[in-house]
mmCIF file of C-alpha atoms and ligand atoms in Angstrom:
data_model
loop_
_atom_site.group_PDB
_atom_site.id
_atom_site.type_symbol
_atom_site.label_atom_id
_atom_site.label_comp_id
_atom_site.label_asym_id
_atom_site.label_seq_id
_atom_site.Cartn_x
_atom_site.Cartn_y
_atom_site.Cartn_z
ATOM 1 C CA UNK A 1 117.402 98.887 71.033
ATOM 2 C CA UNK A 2 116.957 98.734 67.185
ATOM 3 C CA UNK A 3 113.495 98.904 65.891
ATOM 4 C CA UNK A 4 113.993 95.368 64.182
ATOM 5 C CA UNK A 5 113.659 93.955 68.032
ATOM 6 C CA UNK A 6 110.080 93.417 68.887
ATOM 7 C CA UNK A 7 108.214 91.255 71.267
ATOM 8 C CA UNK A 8 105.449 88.420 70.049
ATOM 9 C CA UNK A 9 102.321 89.984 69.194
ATOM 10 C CA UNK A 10 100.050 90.586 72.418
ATOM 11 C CA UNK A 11 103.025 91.440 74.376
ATOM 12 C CA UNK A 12 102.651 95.413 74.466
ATOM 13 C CA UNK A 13 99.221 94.975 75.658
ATOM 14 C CA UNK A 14 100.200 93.417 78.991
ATOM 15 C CA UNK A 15 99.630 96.544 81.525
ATOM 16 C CA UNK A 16 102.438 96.118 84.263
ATOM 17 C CA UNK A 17 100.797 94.124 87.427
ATOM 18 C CA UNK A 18 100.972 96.450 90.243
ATOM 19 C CA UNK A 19 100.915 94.077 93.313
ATOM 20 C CA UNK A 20 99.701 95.566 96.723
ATOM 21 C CA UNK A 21 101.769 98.048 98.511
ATOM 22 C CA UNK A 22 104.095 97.739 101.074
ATOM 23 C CA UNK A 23 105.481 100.815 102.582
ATOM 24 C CA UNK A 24 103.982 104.376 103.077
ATOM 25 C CA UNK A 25 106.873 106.741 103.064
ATOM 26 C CA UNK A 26 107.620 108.497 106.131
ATOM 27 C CA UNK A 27 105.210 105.858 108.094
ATOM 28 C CA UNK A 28 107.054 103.316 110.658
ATOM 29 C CA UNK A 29 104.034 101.470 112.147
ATOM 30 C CA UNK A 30 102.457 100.658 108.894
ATOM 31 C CA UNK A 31 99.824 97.349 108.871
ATOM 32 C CA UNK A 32 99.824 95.421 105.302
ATOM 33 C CA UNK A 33 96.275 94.786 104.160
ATOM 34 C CA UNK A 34 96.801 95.123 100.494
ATOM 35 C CA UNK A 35 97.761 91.494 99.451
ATOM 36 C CA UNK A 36 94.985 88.937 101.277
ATOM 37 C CA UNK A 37 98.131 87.348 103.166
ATOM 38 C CA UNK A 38 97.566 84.878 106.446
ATOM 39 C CA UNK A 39 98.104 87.571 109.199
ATOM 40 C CA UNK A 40 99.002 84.740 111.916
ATOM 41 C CA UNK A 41 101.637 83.621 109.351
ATOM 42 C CA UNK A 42 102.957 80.255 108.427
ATOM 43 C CA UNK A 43 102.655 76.819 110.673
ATOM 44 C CA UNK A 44 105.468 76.879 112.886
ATOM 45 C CA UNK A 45 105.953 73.647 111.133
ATOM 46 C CA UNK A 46 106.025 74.690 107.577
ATOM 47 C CA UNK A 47 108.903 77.344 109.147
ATOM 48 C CA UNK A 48 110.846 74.429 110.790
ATOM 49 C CA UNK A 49 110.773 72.240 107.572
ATOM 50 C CA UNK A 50 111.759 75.318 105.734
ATOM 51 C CA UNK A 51 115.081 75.855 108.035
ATOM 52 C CA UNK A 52 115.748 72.569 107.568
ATOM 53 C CA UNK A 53 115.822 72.105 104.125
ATOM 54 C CA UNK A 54 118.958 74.440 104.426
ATOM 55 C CA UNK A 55 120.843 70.876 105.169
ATOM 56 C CA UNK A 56 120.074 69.669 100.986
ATOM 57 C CA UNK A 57 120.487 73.224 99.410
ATOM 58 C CA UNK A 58 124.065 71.832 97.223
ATOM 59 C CA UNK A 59 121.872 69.181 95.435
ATOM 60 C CA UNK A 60 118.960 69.926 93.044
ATOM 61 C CA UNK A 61 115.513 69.486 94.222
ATOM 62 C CA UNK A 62 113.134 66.708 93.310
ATOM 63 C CA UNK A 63 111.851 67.049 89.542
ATOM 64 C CA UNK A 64 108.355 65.207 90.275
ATOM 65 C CA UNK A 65 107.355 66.783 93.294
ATOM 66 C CA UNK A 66 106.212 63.348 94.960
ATOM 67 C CA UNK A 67 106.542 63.895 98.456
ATOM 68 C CA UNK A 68 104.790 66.847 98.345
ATOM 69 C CA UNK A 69 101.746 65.825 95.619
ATOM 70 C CA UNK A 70 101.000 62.651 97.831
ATOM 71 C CA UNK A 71 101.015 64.652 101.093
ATOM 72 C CA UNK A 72 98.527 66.625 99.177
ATOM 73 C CA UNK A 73 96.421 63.523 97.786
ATOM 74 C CA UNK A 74 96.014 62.243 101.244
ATOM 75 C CA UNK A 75 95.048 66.008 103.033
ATOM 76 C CA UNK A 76 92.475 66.097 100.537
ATOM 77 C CA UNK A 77 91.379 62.875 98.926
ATOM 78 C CA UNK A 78 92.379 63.048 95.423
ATOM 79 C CA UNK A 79 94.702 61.141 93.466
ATOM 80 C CA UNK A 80 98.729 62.488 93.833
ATOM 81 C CA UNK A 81 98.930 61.438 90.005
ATOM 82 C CA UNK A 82 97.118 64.335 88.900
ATOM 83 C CA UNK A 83 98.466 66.684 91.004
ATOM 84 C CA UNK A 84 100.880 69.854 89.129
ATOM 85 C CA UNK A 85 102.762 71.702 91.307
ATOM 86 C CA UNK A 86 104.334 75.264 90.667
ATOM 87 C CA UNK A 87 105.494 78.750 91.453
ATOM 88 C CA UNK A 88 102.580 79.909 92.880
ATOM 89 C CA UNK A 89 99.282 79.615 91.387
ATOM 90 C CA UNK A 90 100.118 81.751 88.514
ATOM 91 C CA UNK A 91 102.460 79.489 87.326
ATOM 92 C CA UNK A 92 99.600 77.031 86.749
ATOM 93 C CA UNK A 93 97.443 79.624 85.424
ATOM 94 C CA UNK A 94 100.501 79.951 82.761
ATOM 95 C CA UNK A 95 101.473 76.732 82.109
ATOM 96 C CA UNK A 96 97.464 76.509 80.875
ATOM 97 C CA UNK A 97 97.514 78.774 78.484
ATOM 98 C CA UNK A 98 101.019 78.274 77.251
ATOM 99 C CA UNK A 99 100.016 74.495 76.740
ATOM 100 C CA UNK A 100 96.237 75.416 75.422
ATOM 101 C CA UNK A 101 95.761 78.973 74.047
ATOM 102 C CA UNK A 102 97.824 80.639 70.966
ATOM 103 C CA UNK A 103 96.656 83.062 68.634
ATOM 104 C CA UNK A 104 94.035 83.036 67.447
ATOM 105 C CA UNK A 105 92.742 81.295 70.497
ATOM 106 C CA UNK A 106 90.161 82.894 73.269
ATOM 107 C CA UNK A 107 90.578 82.599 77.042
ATOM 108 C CA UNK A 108 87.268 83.693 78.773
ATOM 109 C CA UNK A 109 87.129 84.995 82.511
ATOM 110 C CA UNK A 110 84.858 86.967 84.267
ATOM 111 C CA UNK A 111 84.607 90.859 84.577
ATOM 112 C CA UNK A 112 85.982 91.632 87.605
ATOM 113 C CA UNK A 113 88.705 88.069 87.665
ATOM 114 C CA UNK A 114 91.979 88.012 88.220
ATOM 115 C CA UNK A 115 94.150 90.118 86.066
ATOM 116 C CA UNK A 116 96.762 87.086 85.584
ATOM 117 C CA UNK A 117 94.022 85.605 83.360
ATOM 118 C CA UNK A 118 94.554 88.442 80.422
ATOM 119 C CA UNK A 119 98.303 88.947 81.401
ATOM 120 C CA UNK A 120 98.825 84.969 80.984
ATOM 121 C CA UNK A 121 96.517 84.707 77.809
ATOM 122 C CA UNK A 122 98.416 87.553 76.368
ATOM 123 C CA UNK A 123 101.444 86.809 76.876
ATOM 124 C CA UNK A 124 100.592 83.071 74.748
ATOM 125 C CA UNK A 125 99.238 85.100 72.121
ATOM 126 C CA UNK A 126 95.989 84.404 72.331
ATOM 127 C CA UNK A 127 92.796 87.048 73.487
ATOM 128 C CA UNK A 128 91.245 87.663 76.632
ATOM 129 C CA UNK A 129 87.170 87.539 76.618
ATOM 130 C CA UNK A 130 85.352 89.540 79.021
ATOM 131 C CA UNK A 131 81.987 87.660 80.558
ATOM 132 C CA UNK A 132 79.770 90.498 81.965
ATOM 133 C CA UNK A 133 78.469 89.516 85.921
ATOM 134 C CA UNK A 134 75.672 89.990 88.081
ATOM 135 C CA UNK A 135 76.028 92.069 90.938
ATOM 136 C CA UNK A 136 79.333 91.524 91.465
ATOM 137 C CA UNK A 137 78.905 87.607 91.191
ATOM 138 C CA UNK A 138 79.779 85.178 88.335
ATOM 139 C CA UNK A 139 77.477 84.666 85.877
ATOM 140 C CA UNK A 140 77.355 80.965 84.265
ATOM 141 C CA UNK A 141 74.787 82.068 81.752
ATOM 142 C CA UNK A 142 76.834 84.800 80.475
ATOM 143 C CA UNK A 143 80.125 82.547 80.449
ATOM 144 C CA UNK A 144 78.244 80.180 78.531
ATOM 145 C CA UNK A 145 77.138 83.094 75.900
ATOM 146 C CA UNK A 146 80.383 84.456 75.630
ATOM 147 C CA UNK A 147 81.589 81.213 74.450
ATOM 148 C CA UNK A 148 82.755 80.552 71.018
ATOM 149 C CA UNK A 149 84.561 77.437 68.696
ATOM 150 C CA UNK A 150 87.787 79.480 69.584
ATOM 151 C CA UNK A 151 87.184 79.248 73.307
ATOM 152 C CA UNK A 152 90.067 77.671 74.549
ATOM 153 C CA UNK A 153 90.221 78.060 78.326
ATOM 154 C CA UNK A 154 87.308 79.467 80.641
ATOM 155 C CA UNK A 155 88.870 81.147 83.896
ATOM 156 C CA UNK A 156 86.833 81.626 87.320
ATOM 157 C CA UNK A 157 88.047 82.226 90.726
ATOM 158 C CA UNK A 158 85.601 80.515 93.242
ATOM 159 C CA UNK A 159 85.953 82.629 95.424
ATOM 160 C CA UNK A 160 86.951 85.309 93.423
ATOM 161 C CA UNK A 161 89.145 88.222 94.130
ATOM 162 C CA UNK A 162 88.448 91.252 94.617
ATOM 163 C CA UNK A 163 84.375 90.783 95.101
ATOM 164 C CA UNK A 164 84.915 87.930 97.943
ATOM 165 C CA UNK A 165 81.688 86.398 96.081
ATOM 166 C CA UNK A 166 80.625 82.624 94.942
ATOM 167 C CA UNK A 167 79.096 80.212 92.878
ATOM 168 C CA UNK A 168 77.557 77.090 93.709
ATOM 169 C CA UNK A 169 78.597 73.749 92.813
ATOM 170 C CA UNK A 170 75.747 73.064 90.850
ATOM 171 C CA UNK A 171 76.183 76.278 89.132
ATOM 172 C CA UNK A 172 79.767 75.232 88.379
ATOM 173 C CA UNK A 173 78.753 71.687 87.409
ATOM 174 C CA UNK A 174 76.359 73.559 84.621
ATOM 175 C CA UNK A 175 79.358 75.843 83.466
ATOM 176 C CA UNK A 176 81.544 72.749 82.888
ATOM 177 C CA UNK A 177 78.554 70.743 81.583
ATOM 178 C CA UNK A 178 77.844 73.417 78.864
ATOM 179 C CA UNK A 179 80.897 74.400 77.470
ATOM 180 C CA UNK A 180 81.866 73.665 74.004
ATOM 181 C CA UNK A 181 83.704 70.652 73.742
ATOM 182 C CA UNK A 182 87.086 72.106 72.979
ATOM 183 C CA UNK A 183 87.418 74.392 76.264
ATOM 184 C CA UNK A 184 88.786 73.511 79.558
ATOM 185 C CA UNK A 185 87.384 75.066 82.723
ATOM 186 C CA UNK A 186 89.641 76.105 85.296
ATOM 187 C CA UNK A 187 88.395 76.642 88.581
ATOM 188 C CA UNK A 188 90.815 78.996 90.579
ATOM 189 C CA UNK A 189 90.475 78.018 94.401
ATOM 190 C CA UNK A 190 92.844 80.093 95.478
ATOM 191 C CA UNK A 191 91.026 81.173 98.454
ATOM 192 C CA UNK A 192 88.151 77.798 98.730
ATOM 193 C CA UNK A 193 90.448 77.100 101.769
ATOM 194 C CA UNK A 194 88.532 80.039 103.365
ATOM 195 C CA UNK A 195 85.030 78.602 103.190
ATOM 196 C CA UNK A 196 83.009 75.978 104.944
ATOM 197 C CA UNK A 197 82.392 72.571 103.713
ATOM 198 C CA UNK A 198 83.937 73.950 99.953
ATOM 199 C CA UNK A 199 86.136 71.283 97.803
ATOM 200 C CA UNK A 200 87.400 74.033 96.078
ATOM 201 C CA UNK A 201 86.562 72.433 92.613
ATOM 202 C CA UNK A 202 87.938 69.108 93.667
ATOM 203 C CA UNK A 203 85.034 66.958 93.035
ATOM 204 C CA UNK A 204 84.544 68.458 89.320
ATOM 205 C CA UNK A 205 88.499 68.505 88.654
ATOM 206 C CA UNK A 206 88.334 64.610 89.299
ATOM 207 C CA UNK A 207 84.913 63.516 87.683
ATOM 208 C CA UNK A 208 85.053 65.770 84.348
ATOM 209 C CA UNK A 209 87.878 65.702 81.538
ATOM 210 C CA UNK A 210 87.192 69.270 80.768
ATOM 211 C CA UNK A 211 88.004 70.944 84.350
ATOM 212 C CA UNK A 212 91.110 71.625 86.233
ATOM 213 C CA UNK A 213 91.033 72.962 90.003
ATOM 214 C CA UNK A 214 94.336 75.422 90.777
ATOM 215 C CA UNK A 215 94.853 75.819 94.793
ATOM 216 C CA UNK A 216 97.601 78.232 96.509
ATOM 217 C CA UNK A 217 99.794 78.113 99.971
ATOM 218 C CA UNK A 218 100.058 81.889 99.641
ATOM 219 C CA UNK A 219 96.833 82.338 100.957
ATOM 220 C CA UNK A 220 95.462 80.414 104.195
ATOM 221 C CA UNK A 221 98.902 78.687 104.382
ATOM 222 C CA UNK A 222 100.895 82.097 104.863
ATOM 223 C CA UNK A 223 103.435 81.014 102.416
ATOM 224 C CA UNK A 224 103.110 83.756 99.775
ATOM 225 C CA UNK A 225 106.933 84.872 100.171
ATOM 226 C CA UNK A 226 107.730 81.095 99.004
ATOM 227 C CA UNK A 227 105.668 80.872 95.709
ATOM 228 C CA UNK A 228 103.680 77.739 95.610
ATOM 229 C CA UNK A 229 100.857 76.462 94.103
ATOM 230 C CA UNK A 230 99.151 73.665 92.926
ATOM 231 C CA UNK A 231 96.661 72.144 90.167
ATOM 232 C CA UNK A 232 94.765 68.857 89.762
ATOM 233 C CA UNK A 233 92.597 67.949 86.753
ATOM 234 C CA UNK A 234 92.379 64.824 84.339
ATOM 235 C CA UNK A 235 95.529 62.679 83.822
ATOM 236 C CA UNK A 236 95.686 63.948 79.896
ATOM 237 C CA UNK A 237 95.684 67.715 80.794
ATOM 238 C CA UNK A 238 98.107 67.254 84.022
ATOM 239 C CA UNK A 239 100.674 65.439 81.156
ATOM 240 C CA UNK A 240 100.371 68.106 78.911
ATOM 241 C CA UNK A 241 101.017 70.578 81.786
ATOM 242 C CA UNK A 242 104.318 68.844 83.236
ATOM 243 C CA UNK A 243 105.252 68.768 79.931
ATOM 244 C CA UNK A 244 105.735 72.499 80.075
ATOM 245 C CA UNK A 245 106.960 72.655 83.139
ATOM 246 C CA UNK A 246 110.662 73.201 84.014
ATOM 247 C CA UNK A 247 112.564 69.914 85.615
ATOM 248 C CA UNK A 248 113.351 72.146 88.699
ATOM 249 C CA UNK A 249 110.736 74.585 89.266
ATOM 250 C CA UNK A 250 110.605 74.625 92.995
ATOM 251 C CA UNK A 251 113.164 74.664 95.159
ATOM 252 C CA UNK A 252 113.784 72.327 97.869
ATOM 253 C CA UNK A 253 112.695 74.766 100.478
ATOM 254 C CA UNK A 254 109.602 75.598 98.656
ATOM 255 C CA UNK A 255 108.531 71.903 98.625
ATOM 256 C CA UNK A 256 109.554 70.987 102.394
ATOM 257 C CA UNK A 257 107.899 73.697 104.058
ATOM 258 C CA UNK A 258 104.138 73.479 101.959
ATOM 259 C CA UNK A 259 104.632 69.808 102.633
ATOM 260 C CA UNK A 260 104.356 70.851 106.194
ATOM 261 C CA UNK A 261 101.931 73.362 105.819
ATOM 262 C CA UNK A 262 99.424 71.487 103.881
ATOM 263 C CA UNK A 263 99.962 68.090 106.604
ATOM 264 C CA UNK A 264 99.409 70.921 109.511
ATOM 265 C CA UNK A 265 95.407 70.854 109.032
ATOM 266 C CA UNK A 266 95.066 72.102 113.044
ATOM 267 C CA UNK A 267 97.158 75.075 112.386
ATOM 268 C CA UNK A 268 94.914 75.366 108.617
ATOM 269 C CA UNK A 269 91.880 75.303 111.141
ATOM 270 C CA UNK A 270 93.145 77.866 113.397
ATOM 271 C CA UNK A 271 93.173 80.432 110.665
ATOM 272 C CA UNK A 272 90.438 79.446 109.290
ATOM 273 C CA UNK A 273 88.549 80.140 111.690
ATOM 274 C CA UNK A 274 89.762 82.840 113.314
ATOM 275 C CA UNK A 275 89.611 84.498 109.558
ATOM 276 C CA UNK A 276 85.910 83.886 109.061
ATOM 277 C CA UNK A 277 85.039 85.093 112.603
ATOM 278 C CA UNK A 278 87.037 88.552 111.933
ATOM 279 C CA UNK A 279 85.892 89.050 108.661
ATOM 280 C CA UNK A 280 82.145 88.674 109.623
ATOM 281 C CA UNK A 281 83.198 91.473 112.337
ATOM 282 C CA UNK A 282 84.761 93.674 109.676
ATOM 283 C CA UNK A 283 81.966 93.782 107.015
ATOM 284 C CA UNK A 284 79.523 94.228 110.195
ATOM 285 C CA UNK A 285 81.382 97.497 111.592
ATOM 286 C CA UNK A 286 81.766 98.481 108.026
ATOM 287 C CA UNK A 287 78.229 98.409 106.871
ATOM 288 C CA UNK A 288 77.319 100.162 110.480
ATOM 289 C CA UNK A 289 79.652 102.701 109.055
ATOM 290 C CA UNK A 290 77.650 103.175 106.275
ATOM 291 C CA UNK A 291 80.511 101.291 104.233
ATOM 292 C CA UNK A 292 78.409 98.132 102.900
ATOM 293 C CA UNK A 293 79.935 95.341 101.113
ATOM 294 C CA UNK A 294 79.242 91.619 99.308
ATOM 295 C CA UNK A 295 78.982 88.587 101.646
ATOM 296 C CA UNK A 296 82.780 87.377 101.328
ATOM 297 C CA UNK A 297 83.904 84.232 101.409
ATOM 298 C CA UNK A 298 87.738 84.732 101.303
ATOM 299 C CA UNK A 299 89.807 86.554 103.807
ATOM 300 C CA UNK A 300 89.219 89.901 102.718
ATOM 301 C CA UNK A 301 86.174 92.131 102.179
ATOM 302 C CA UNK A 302 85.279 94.336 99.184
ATOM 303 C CA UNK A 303 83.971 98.005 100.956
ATOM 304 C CA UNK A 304 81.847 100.092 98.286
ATOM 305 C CA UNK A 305 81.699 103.717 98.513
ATOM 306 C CA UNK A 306 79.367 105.863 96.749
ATOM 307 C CA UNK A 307 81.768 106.949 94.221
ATOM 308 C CA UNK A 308 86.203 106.339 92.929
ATOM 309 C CA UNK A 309 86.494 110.033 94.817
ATOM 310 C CA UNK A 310 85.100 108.996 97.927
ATOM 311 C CA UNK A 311 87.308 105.391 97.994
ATOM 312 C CA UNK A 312 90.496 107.596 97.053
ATOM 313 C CA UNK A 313 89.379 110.138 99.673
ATOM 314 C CA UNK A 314 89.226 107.179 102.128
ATOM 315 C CA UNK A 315 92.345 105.405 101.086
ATOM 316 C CA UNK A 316 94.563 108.769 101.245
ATOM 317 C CA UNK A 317 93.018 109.115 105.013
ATOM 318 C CA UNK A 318 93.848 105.192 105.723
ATOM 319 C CA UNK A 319 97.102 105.315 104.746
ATOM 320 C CA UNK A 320 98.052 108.575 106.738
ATOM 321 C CA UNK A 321 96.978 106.180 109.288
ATOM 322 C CA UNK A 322 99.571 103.523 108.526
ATOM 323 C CA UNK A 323 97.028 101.616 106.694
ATOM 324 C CA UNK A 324 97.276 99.733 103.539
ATOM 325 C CA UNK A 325 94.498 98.436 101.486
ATOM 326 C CA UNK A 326 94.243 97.432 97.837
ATOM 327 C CA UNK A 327 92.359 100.268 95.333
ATOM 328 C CA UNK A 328 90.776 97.918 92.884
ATOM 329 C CA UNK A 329 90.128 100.410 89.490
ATOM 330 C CA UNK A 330 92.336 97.878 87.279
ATOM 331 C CA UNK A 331 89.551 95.045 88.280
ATOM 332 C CA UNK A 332 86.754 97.939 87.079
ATOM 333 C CA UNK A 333 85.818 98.678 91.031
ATOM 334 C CA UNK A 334 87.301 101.882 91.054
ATOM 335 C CA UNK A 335 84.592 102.929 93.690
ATOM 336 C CA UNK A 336 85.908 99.972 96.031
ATOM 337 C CA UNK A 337 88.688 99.179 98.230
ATOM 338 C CA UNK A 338 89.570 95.276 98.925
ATOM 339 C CA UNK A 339 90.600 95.065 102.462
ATOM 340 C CA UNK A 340 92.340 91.700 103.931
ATOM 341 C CA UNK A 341 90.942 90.414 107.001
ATOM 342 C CA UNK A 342 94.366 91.484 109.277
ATOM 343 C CA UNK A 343 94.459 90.487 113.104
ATOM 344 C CA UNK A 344 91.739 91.806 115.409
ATOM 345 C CA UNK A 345 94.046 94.736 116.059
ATOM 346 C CA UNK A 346 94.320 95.655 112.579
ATOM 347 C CA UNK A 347 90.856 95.051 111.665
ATOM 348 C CA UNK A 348 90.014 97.471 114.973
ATOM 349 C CA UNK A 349 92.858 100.573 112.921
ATOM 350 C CA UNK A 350 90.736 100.122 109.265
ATOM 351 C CA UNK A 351 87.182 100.297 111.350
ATOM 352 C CA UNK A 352 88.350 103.797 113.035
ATOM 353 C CA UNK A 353 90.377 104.921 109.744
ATOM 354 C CA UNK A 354 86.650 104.432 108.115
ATOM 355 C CA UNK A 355 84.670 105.941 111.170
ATOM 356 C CA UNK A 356 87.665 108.979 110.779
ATOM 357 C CA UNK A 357 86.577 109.733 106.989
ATOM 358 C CA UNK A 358 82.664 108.944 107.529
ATOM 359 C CA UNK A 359 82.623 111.583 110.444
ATOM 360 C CA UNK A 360 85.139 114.114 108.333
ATOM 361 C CA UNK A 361 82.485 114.247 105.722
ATOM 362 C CA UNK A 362 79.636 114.653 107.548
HETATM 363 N N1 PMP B 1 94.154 83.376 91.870
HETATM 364 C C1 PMP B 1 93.597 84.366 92.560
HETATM 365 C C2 PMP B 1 92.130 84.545 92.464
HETATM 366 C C3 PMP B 1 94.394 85.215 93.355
HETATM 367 O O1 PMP B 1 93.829 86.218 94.031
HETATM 368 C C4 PMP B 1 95.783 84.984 93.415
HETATM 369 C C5 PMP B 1 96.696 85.851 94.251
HETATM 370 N N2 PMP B 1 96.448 87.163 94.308
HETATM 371 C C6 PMP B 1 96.313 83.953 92.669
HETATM 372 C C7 PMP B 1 95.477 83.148 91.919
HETATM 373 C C8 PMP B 1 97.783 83.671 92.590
HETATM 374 O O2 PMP B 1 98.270 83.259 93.771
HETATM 375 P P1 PMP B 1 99.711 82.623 93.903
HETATM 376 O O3 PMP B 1 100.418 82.759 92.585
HETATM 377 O O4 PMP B 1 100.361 83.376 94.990
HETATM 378 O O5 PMP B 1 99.454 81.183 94.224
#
């Protein structure tokens, strides 16, 4: 490549995402924990609509999503009008900042937030802003200091990944109460399907003109291999956002089989609650492990060990195991491993891999 060839400014300083692993070489009976996926899988419904959509593959797929935005307006109460759809979640995230942040331009998120927030805020030229938190745990105070007149977009996951920790809605109602008047606040529910009684954001995204709510199917829905996501916020910002967007986005298949995911609320339930009851177990056997770790609220748990050797020490043993977990040093946890809440079998292999390196030490 000739030297005169160079990428927008910003570019360089994208570090490569490294998703979760998949494989362990030489291992057969490997169990994935390294990506907070739905271990049950999709609704048997979302797989039948998916099949079917074979029958409409030789035309394009619908441009305005409307089948699939009102299914989601009536699941959970909020007007289909201001509903985005997209490749995932992170195609919201990016359609945000490409609409809202250039250079010059700051996008804020929290210290330990999702690393799509600097890649996406990068890669529109503008500059990530670090907000420091407490214990783990968002910290509105701090977001609101760390705010400036070039403060263009103001990212937190509620839940967030890795910690598994929350906010209140109060607390968020404060954040988008106080920022300055120029910033939009978007609260990334990608796993608020996980907790009780939680809009996700929903209530905010549709009373303030300053916040936007962005939801996934990759997570509770089991859908991850499909790519979809979705965002709802004022009518001005959602224009601005499908103006962005690309005509065709998703795929007919991606659209038939979330619509019947996000209409199959029993199956939703099922998982649910079968998550929350073998994620409590987890963290329990865990901390009686001497392993101790945040209250979570998503479908994975963050286990701290007393220092990055003793997590890598642990990892190398879990994976000679056949057991994959996420190291989380690129969030700044090196001393942590996020592990997703598998089935009860696979939560049983990580609680023995643990009880394995605890004794080994000792
Ligand atoms: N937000 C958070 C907090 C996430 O953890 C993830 C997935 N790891 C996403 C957004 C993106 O999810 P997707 O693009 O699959 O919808």
């Amino acid at each position: 490549m000739t030297s005169a060839i160079i990428p927008q400014p910003g570019i360089l300083d994208i570090a490569l995402y490294q998703g979760g692993k998949a494989k362990i070489d030489g291992v057969t009976d490997v169990v994935k924990l390294s990506s907070n996926e739905n271990p049950f899988g999709a609704s048997p419904l979302a797989i039948e609509a998916a099949k079917a959509a074979s029958a409409t593959f030789h035309r394009y797929p619908s441009t305005d999503h409307a089948s699939l935005r009102h299914a989601i307006g009536e699941v959970h109460g909020l007007d289909p009008a201001r509903v985005i759809c997209g490749v995932g979640s992170d195609e919201i995230i990016t359609f945000l900042c490409q609409a809202y942040a250039g250079p010059g331009d700051e996008v804020l998120h929290t210290e330990h937030g999702f690393l799509m927030y600097a890649i996406s805020a990068k890669a529109s030229g503008a500059t990530p802003v670090v907000a420091p938190e407490i214990e783990r745990t968002a910290d509105v105070d701090a977001l609101l200091a760390a705010c400036t007149d070039r403060t263009k977009l103001v990212f937190i996951a509620n839940p967030n990944n890795p910690t598994g920790t929350m906010i209140g809605g109060n607390e968020l109602a404060r954040l988008a109460d106080g920022l300055p008047p120029q910033a939009i606040l978007v609260i990334d529910g990608a796993y608020a399907e996980y907790v009780d009684g939680y809009d996700g954001g929903a209530r905010l995204a549709d009373t303030r003109d300053n916040v936007v709510m962005t939801r996934t199917f990759s997570k509770l829905y089991g859908l991850g291999g499909l790519r979809i996501g979705w965002g709802y916020g004022p009518a001005a910002i959602i224009d601005v956002l499908n103006r962005v967007r690309g005509p065709f986005n998703l795929s007919t298949l991606q659209l038939d089989a979330a619509e019947a995911a996000v209409r199959d609320q029993a199956y939703a339930e099922t998982c649910r609650a079968e998550n929350a009851r073998l994620r409590d177990k987890l963290a329990h056997d865990l901390a009686a492990l001497g392993v101790p770790s945040d209250t979570s609220q998503a479908n994975f748990v963050l286990a701290r060990f007393a220092s990055e050797q003793e997590a890598i020490a642990c990892d190398e043993l879990l994976q000679s195991r056949g057991v994959l977990v996420r190291r989380v040093g690129s969030y700044g946890l090196p001393h942590c491993l996020r592990i997703t809440v598998g089935d009860a079998a696979s939560c049983d292999r990580v609680v023995a891999g643990v009880a394995a390196f605890q004794d080994a030490k000792s």
